[in-house]
Coordinates of C-alpha atoms in Angstrom, one line a residue:
X39 CA 44.0 92.2 112.9
X40 CA 41.9 91.6 109.9
X41 CA 43.1 92.1 106.4
X42 CA 41.1 94.5 104.3
X43 CA 39.5 92.4 101.6
X44 CA 36.2 92.7 99.7
X45 CA 32.9 92.7 101.4
X46 CA 31.1 89.5 100.4
X47 CA 27.6 91.2 100.1
X48 CA 28.7 93.6 97.5
X49 CA 30.6 90.9 95.5
X50 CA 27.5 88.7 95.5
X51 CA 25.3 91.6 94.5
X52 CA 27.6 92.5 91.6
X53 CA 27.5 88.9 90.3
X54 CA 23.7 88.5 90.6
X55 CA 22.7 91.7 89.0
X56 CA 24.8 90.9 85.9
X57 CA 22.3 89.5 83.4
X58 CA 25.0 87.3 81.7
X59 CA 24.5 85.5 78.5
X60 CA 20.7 85.4 78.9
X61 CA 20.2 89.1 78.7
X62 CA 17.1 88.9 76.5
X63 CA 15.4 86.6 79.0
X64 CA 16.1 89.1 81.7
X65 CA 14.7 91.9 79.6
X66 CA 11.4 90.0 78.9
X67 CA 11.1 89.0 82.5
X68 CA 11.7 92.6 83.6
X69 CA 8.9 93.9 81.3
X70 CA 6.5 91.3 82.7
X71 CA 7.4 92.0 86.4
X72 CA 7.0 95.8 85.9
X73 CA 3.6 95.2 84.5
X74 CA 2.7 93.0 87.5
X75 CA 4.1 95.7 89.9
X76 CA 2.0 98.4 88.3
X77 CA -1.1 96.2 88.5
X78 CA -0.5 95.5 92.1
X79 CA -0.1 99.2 92.8
X80 CA -3.4 99.9 91.1
X81 CA -5.0 97.2 93.2
X82 CA -3.6 98.6 96.4
X83 CA -5.0 102.0 95.6
X84 CA -8.4 100.6 94.9
X85 CA -8.4 98.6 98.1
X86 CA -7.6 101.7 100.2
X87 CA -10.6 103.5 98.7
X88 CA -9.0 105.5 96.0
X89 CA -9.3 105.5 92.3
X90 CA -6.3 104.3 90.3
X91 CA -7.2 106.5 87.4
X92 CA -7.5 109.6 89.5
X93 CA -4.3 108.8 91.4
X94 CA -2.4 108.4 88.1
X95 CA -3.8 111.7 86.9
X96 CA -2.8 113.4 90.2
X97 CA 0.7 111.9 90.0
X98 CA 1.1 113.2 86.4
X99 CA -0.2 116.7 87.3
X100 CA 2.2 117.0 90.2
X101 CA 5.3 115.9 88.4
X102 CA 5.0 116.3 84.6
X103 CA 1.9 118.2 83.6
X104 CA 3.5 121.7 83.6
X105 CA 7.0 123.2 83.4
X106 CA 6.8 124.1 87.0
X107 CA 6.0 120.5 87.9
X108 CA 8.9 119.3 85.8
X109 CA 11.1 121.8 87.7
X110 CA 10.2 120.2 91.0
X111 CA 10.8 116.7 89.7
X112 CA 14.3 117.7 88.3
X113 CA 15.2 119.2 91.7
X114 CA 14.8 115.8 93.3
X115 CA 16.7 114.1 90.4
X116 CA 20.0 115.7 91.1
X117 CA 20.6 114.4 94.7
X118 CA 19.1 111.0 93.8
X119 CA 21.5 110.7 90.9
X120 CA 24.6 111.6 92.9
X121 CA 23.8 109.1 95.6
X122 CA 23.1 106.4 93.0
X123 CA 26.3 107.0 91.2
X124 CA 28.3 106.7 94.4
X125 CA 26.5 103.5 95.2
X126 CA 27.5 102.2 91.8
X127 CA 31.1 102.9 92.4
X128 CA 31.2 101.2 95.8
X129 CA 29.2 98.2 94.6
X130 CA 31.4 97.8 91.5
X131 CA 34.4 97.4 93.9
X132 CA 32.7 94.8 96.0
X133 CA 31.8 97.1 99.0
X134 CA 28.1 97.5 99.5
X135 CA 27.5 100.9 101.1
X136 CA 24.0 101.4 102.6
X137 CA 24.9 104.3 104.8
X138 CA 24.1 107.0 102.2
X139 CA 21.3 108.5 104.3
X140 CA 23.8 109.4 107.1
X141 CA 26.5 110.5 104.6
X142 CA 24.0 112.9 103.1
X143 CA 23.4 114.5 106.5
X144 CA 27.2 114.7 107.3
X145 CA 27.8 116.4 104.0
X146 CA 25.0 118.9 104.7
X147 CA 26.5 119.4 108.2
X148 CA 30.0 120.1 106.9
X149 CA 28.7 122.4 104.2
X150 CA 26.5 124.4 106.6
X151 CA 29.4 124.8 109.0
X152 CA 31.6 126.3 106.3
X153 CA 28.8 128.4 104.8
X154 CA 27.9 130.0 108.1
X155 CA 31.3 130.3 109.7
X156 CA 33.4 131.7 106.8
X157 CA 32.8 135.2 105.5
X158 CA 34.0 134.7 101.9
X159 CA 32.6 137.0 99.2
X160 CA 31.4 135.9 95.8
X161 CA 30.9 132.3 94.5
X162 CA 34.0 131.1 96.2
X163 CA 31.9 130.4 99.3
X164 CA 29.7 128.1 97.3
X165 CA 32.8 126.2 96.0
X166 CA 34.0 125.9 99.6
X167 CA 30.6 124.6 100.8
X168 CA 30.6 121.9 98.1
X169 CA 34.2 120.9 98.8
X170 CA 33.5 120.7 102.6
X171 CA 30.5 118.5 102.0
X172 CA 32.5 116.2 99.7
X173 CA 35.4 115.9 102.1
X174 CA 33.4 115.5 105.3
X175 CA 31.1 112.7 103.9
X176 CA 34.1 111.0 102.2
X177 CA 36.0 110.9 105.5
X178 CA 32.8 109.7 107.3
X179 CA 32.4 106.8 104.8
X180 CA 36.2 106.1 105.0
X181 CA 35.8 105.3 108.7
X182 CA 33.9 102.2 107.8
X183 CA 36.8 101.0 105.6
X184 CA 39.2 101.6 108.5
X185 CA 36.9 99.7 110.9
X186 CA 36.9 96.8 108.5
X187 CA 40.7 97.0 108.1
X188 CA 41.6 97.0 111.8
X189 CA 38.6 95.3 113.4
X190 CA 37.0 93.2 110.7
X191 CA 33.6 95.0 111.1
X192 CA 31.3 94.3 108.2
X193 CA 31.0 97.3 105.9
X194 CA 27.2 96.8 105.5
X195 CA 26.7 96.8 109.2
X196 CA 29.0 99.7 110.0
X197 CA 27.7 102.0 107.3
X198 CA 24.1 101.3 108.3
X199 CA 24.8 101.9 112.0
X200 CA 26.7 105.1 111.4
X201 CA 23.6 106.5 109.8
X202 CA 22.0 106.7 113.2
X203 CA 25.1 108.3 114.6
X204 CA 24.9 111.0 111.9
X205 CA 21.3 111.7 112.8
X206 CA 22.2 112.3 116.4
X207 CA 25.1 114.6 115.4
X208 CA 22.8 116.7 113.3
X209 CA 20.2 116.9 116.1
X210 CA 23.0 118.0 118.6
X211 CA 24.3 120.6 116.2
X212 CA 21.0 122.3 115.5
X213 CA 20.0 122.3 119.2
X214 CA 23.3 123.8 120.5
X215 CA 23.5 127.6 120.4
X216 CA 27.2 127.8 120.1
X217 CA 27.3 125.3 117.3
X218 CA 24.7 125.7 114.5
X219 CA 21.4 126.5 116.1
X220 CA 19.7 129.5 114.5
X221 CA 20.2 133.0 116.0
X222 CA 17.5 134.4 118.3
X223 CA 15.4 137.2 117.0
X224 CA 13.8 139.2 119.8
X225 CA 11.9 136.9 122.1
X226 CA 11.0 134.3 119.5
X227 CA 11.4 130.6 120.2
X228 CA 14.4 128.9 118.8
X229 CA 13.8 126.0 116.4
X230 CA 16.1 123.0 115.9
X231 CA 17.6 124.3 112.7
X232 CA 20.4 126.5 111.5
X233 CA 20.4 129.9 110.0
X234 CA 19.9 129.9 106.2
X235 CA 23.2 129.8 104.2
X236 CA 24.1 133.1 102.5
X237 CA 22.9 133.9 99.0
X238 CA 26.4 133.5 97.5
X239 CA 26.5 130.0 98.9
X240 CA 23.4 128.9 96.9
X241 CA 23.2 127.2 93.5
X242 CA 21.7 129.3 90.7
X243 CA 18.9 128.2 88.4
X244 CA 18.3 128.8 84.8
X245 CA 14.7 130.0 84.0
X246 CA 12.0 131.6 86.1
X247 CA 8.7 130.4 87.5
X248 CA 6.3 129.3 86.0
X249 CA 8.6 128.3 83.2
X250 CA 11.0 125.4 83.4
X251 CA 13.8 126.0 85.9
X252 CA 17.0 124.0 85.7
X253 CA 19.1 124.2 88.8
X254 CA 22.9 124.0 88.7
X255 CA 22.8 120.9 90.8
X256 CA 21.2 118.9 88.0
X257 CA 23.9 119.9 85.6
X258 CA 26.6 119.0 88.2
X259 CA 25.0 115.6 88.9
X260 CA 24.7 114.6 85.2
X261 CA 28.3 115.6 84.5
X262 CA 29.5 113.6 87.5
X263 CA 27.5 110.5 86.3
X264 CA 28.9 110.7 82.8
X265 CA 32.5 111.3 83.9
X266 CA 32.4 108.4 86.3
X267 CA 30.8 106.1 83.8
X268 CA 33.6 106.8 81.3
X269 CA 36.2 106.4 84.0
X270 CA 34.9 103.0 85.1
X271 CA 34.4 101.8 81.5
X272 CA 37.5 103.2 79.8
X273 CA 40.3 103.6 82.2
X274 CA 42.8 101.3 83.9
X275 CA 41.4 102.3 87.3
X276 CA 37.9 101.3 86.3
X277 CA 39.1 98.0 85.0
X278 CA 40.9 97.3 88.3
X279 CA 37.8 98.3 90.2
X280 CA 35.7 95.8 88.3
X281 CA 38.3 93.1 88.6
X282 CA 38.4 93.6 92.4
X283 CA 34.7 93.4 92.7
X284 CA 34.4 90.2 90.6
X285 CA 37.4 88.3 91.8
X286 CA 39.6 89.9 94.5
X287 CA 41.9 86.9 94.6
X288 CA 42.8 87.2 90.9
X289 CA 43.1 91.0 91.3
X290 CA 45.5 90.6 94.2
X291 CA 47.5 88.1 92.2
X292 CA 47.7 90.6 89.3
X293 CA 49.3 93.1 91.6
X294 CA 46.2 95.2 92.4
X295 CA 46.1 96.7 96.0
X296 CA 42.7 95.3 96.8
X297 CA 42.3 96.9 100.2
X298 CA 43.3 100.4 99.2
X299 CA 41.2 100.4 96.0
X300 CA 38.1 99.2 97.9
X301 CA 38.6 101.8 100.6
X302 CA 38.9 104.5 98.0
X303 CA 35.8 103.4 96.3
X304 CA 33.8 103.5 99.5
X305 CA 35.2 107.0 100.3
X306 CA 34.1 108.1 96.8
X307 CA 30.6 106.7 97.4
X308 CA 30.4 108.7 100.7
X309 CA 31.7 111.8 99.0
X310 CA 29.1 111.8 96.3
X311 CA 26.4 111.3 99.0
X312 CA 27.8 114.3 100.8
X313 CA 27.6 116.3 97.6
X314 CA 23.9 115.3 97.4
X315 CA 23.6 116.7 100.9
X316 CA 25.2 120.0 99.8
X317 CA 22.6 120.2 97.0
X318 CA 19.8 119.8 99.5
X319 CA 21.3 122.7 101.5
X320 CA 22.1 125.0 98.6
X321 CA 19.3 124.4 96.1
X322 CA 15.6 125.3 96.1
X323 CA 14.6 121.8 96.9
X324 CA 14.9 122.6 100.7
X325 CA 14.8 125.6 103.0
X326 CA 18.6 126.3 102.7
X327 CA 18.9 125.4 106.4
X328 CA 20.4 122.5 108.2
X329 CA 17.6 120.5 109.7
X330 CA 17.4 117.0 111.3
X331 CA 14.9 115.7 108.6
X332 CA 16.4 117.5 105.6
X333 CA 17.7 114.3 104.0
X334 CA 14.1 113.4 103.0
X335 CA 15.2 109.7 102.6
X336 CA 17.3 110.8 99.6
X337 CA 20.0 108.3 100.7
X338 CA 17.7 105.3 100.8
X339 CA 16.0 106.2 97.5
X340 CA 19.3 106.9 95.8
X341 CA 20.4 103.4 96.8
X342 CA 17.3 102.0 95.2
X343 CA 18.0 103.9 92.0
X344 CA 21.4 102.2 91.9
X345 CA 19.9 98.8 92.4
X346 CA 17.3 99.3 89.6
X347 CA 20.1 100.6 87.3
X348 CA 22.2 97.5 88.1
X349 CA 25.2 99.6 89.1
X350 CA 25.3 101.4 85.8
X351 CA 25.9 105.2 86.2
X352 CA 24.4 106.0 82.8
X353 CA 21.3 103.9 83.3
X354 CA 20.9 105.6 86.7
X355 CA 20.1 108.9 85.0
X356 CA 16.6 107.8 83.6
X357 CA 15.9 105.8 86.7
X358 CA 16.6 108.9 88.9
X359 CA 14.2 110.8 86.7
X360 CA 11.5 108.1 87.4
X361 CA 12.1 108.3 91.1
X362 CA 12.1 112.1 91.0
X363 CA 8.7 112.0 89.3
X364 CA 7.3 109.7 91.9
X365 CA 8.6 112.0 94.7
X366 CA 7.2 115.2 93.1
X367 CA 3.8 113.7 92.3
X368 CA 3.5 111.9 95.6
X369 CA 2.3 115.0 97.5
X370 CA -0.6 115.4 95.0
X371 CA -2.1 111.9 95.9
X372 CA -3.5 113.3 99.2
X373 CA -6.0 115.3 97.1
X374 CA -7.5 112.0 95.8
X375 CA -7.8 110.4 99.2
X376 CA -4.9 108.1 98.7
X377 CA -2.3 108.0 101.5
X378 CA 1.0 109.5 100.3
X379 CA 3.0 106.5 101.7
X380 CA 1.6 104.4 98.9
X381 CA 4.2 106.1 96.8
X382 CA 6.9 104.3 98.8
X383 CA 5.0 101.0 98.2
X384 CA 5.0 101.7 94.5
X385 CA 8.7 102.4 94.5
X386 CA 9.4 99.2 96.5
X387 CA 7.4 97.2 94.0
X388 CA 9.2 98.7 91.1
X389 CA 12.6 98.0 92.7
X390 CA 11.6 94.3 93.1
X391 CA 10.4 94.3 89.5
X392 CA 13.7 95.4 88.2
X393 CA 16.0 93.6 90.6
X394 CA 14.3 90.2 90.9
X395 CA 14.5 89.0 87.2
X396 CA 18.3 88.7 86.9
X397 CA 18.5 87.0 90.3
X398 CA 15.8 84.5 89.6
X399 CA 16.9 83.7 86.0
X400 CA 20.5 83.2 87.2
X401 CA 19.3 80.8 89.9
X402 CA 17.2 78.8 87.3
X403 CA 20.2 78.7 84.9
X404 CA 22.5 77.4 87.6
X405 CA 20.0 74.8 88.7
X406 CA 19.5 73.6 85.1
X407 CA 23.2 73.3 84.6
X408 CA 23.5 71.4 87.8
X409 CA 20.8 68.9 86.8
X410 CA 22.4 68.1 83.5
X411 CA 24.3 64.7 83.6
X412 CA 28.0 65.0 83.5
X413 CA 29.7 63.8 80.3
X414 CA 31.4 60.5 81.0
X415 CA 35.1 60.5 80.4
X416 CA 37.4 57.5 80.0
X417 CA 40.2 57.6 82.6
X418 CA 43.6 56.7 81.5
X419 CA 45.6 54.5 83.8
X420 CA 49.3 55.3 83.8
X421 CA 51.6 52.4 83.3
X422 CA 54.9 52.1 84.9
X423 CA 58.0 51.4 82.8
X424 CA 59.3 47.9 83.4
X425 CA 62.5 46.3 82.3
X426 CA 62.3 43.9 79.4
X427 CA 62.7 40.3 80.6
X428 CA 65.2 38.0 79.2
X429 CA 63.9 35.5 76.7
X430 CA 63.0 32.2 78.2
X431 CA 62.7 33.6 81.8
X432 CA 60.0 31.6 83.5
X433 CA 59.4 34.3 86.2
X434 CA 58.6 37.0 83.5
X435 CA 54.9 38.0 83.5
X436 CA 52.7 37.4 80.6
X437 CA 52.5 40.4 78.3
X438 CA 48.9 41.4 77.6
X439 CA 48.0 41.7 74.0
X440 CA 45.2 44.0 72.7
X441 CA 42.4 42.1 71.0
X442 CA 42.0 42.8 67.3
X443 CA 39.0 42.0 65.2
X444 CA 39.1 38.7 63.2
X445 CA 38.8 39.6 59.5
X446 CA 38.1 36.0 58.4
X447 CA 35.1 35.6 60.7
X448 CA 36.6 32.4 62.2
X449 CA 35.9 31.5 65.8
X450 CA 38.3 33.1 68.2
X451 CA 40.8 31.0 70.1
X452 CA 39.7 30.0 73.6
X453 CA 41.4 32.0 76.4
X454 CA 44.3 30.7 78.3
X455 CA 43.2 29.4 81.7
X456 CA 46.2 31.2 83.1
X457 CA 44.8 34.6 82.2
X458 CA 41.9 34.2 84.7
X459 CA 43.8 36.1 87.4
X460 CA 44.6 38.9 85.0
X461 CA 41.0 39.1 83.9
X462 CA 39.8 39.2 87.5
X463 CA 42.1 42.0 88.4
X464 CA 41.0 44.0 85.3
X465 CA 37.3 43.5 86.2
X466 CA 38.0 44.6 89.8
X467 CA 39.8 47.7 88.6
X468 CA 37.0 48.6 86.2
X469 CA 34.5 48.2 89.0
X470 CA 36.4 50.6 91.2
X471 CA 36.7 53.2 88.4
X472 CA 33.0 52.9 87.7

């Protein structure tokens, strides 16, 4: 039976994404690589027959040109930010969770079940839907911690494989009439989706179209990010979390329950991904129905947001806005003749531009330190205490005397031939030490 420790992938990621003492070098390299990534993106658009200028204009019009466009961008920001903050928590503890896509679906499944099965009046139904999503996805992610505890299954592998299991569960649920498939109306054909959740189970928005609309999910996501950032930076629990991620052996020696803390962090990561799934179900970003493809790759993109933010929940807020802008404006690229999947290529290049500099600079720094010659040190040879010989004892060994400079400048006395053996032994010893 394996002992629950810390996943090595998350621990290495936490160390490599830390800029360390050369933070200014990482900053300059990041600016340069982002410029290269944008240049490569423009080159790809030109190669595919599009115009980089027209594509940039379309991206801007679809995401930031009008208050309505900003409303669409901010709708995507909320679930992306929740997934990213959860990924920051798990990576900070040394567990690298990459199953957010499946955890988003499980959260939406739990929320849809509660919203459609419970007849609760008022906003209490919305609260129950959100809680069900958090608990369901948290338990789903906690299964990976249990598999690692009892069977030694790698957390990265288990969370990734459980994503495919979650997709099959959603497909089964929305294709089974007694489970969550939509109700038949007349002789119409049933679709693989659920009924829409009731009105009192949906998040409200501030503002009306075509003015700026701020959905309640965005407020909830920002509050969660700020609170968790303060908890991880200012509390004893956050300090222990960081200690476990950086050095689990030292944390265990200090009395921290490494396994329990890592499992809790993984469950929190899954719970926040499930909350993102609840936002997809209850906010205007979707159809308010449970559908197999409703996750919209939010789980994968949220993980990328965490990587670009270097596991910093506060830094994840502007990064999530950037990814939300790319998502909202991506649909407008088709009007310029550019394939919409190029948005994914641009996101991948930006992720590499932000993640690669600290890793590369850290490798160069370690190689430079390894190539530096070691400082020679003079070893000290311990001497054993011997008894003082009696005066006049012929068997007593000769006592070596330290050579002192001759202040008068006279020629030194010739060495005693009997000291040849001692000198040879000294030379041999120095040769071995060298």
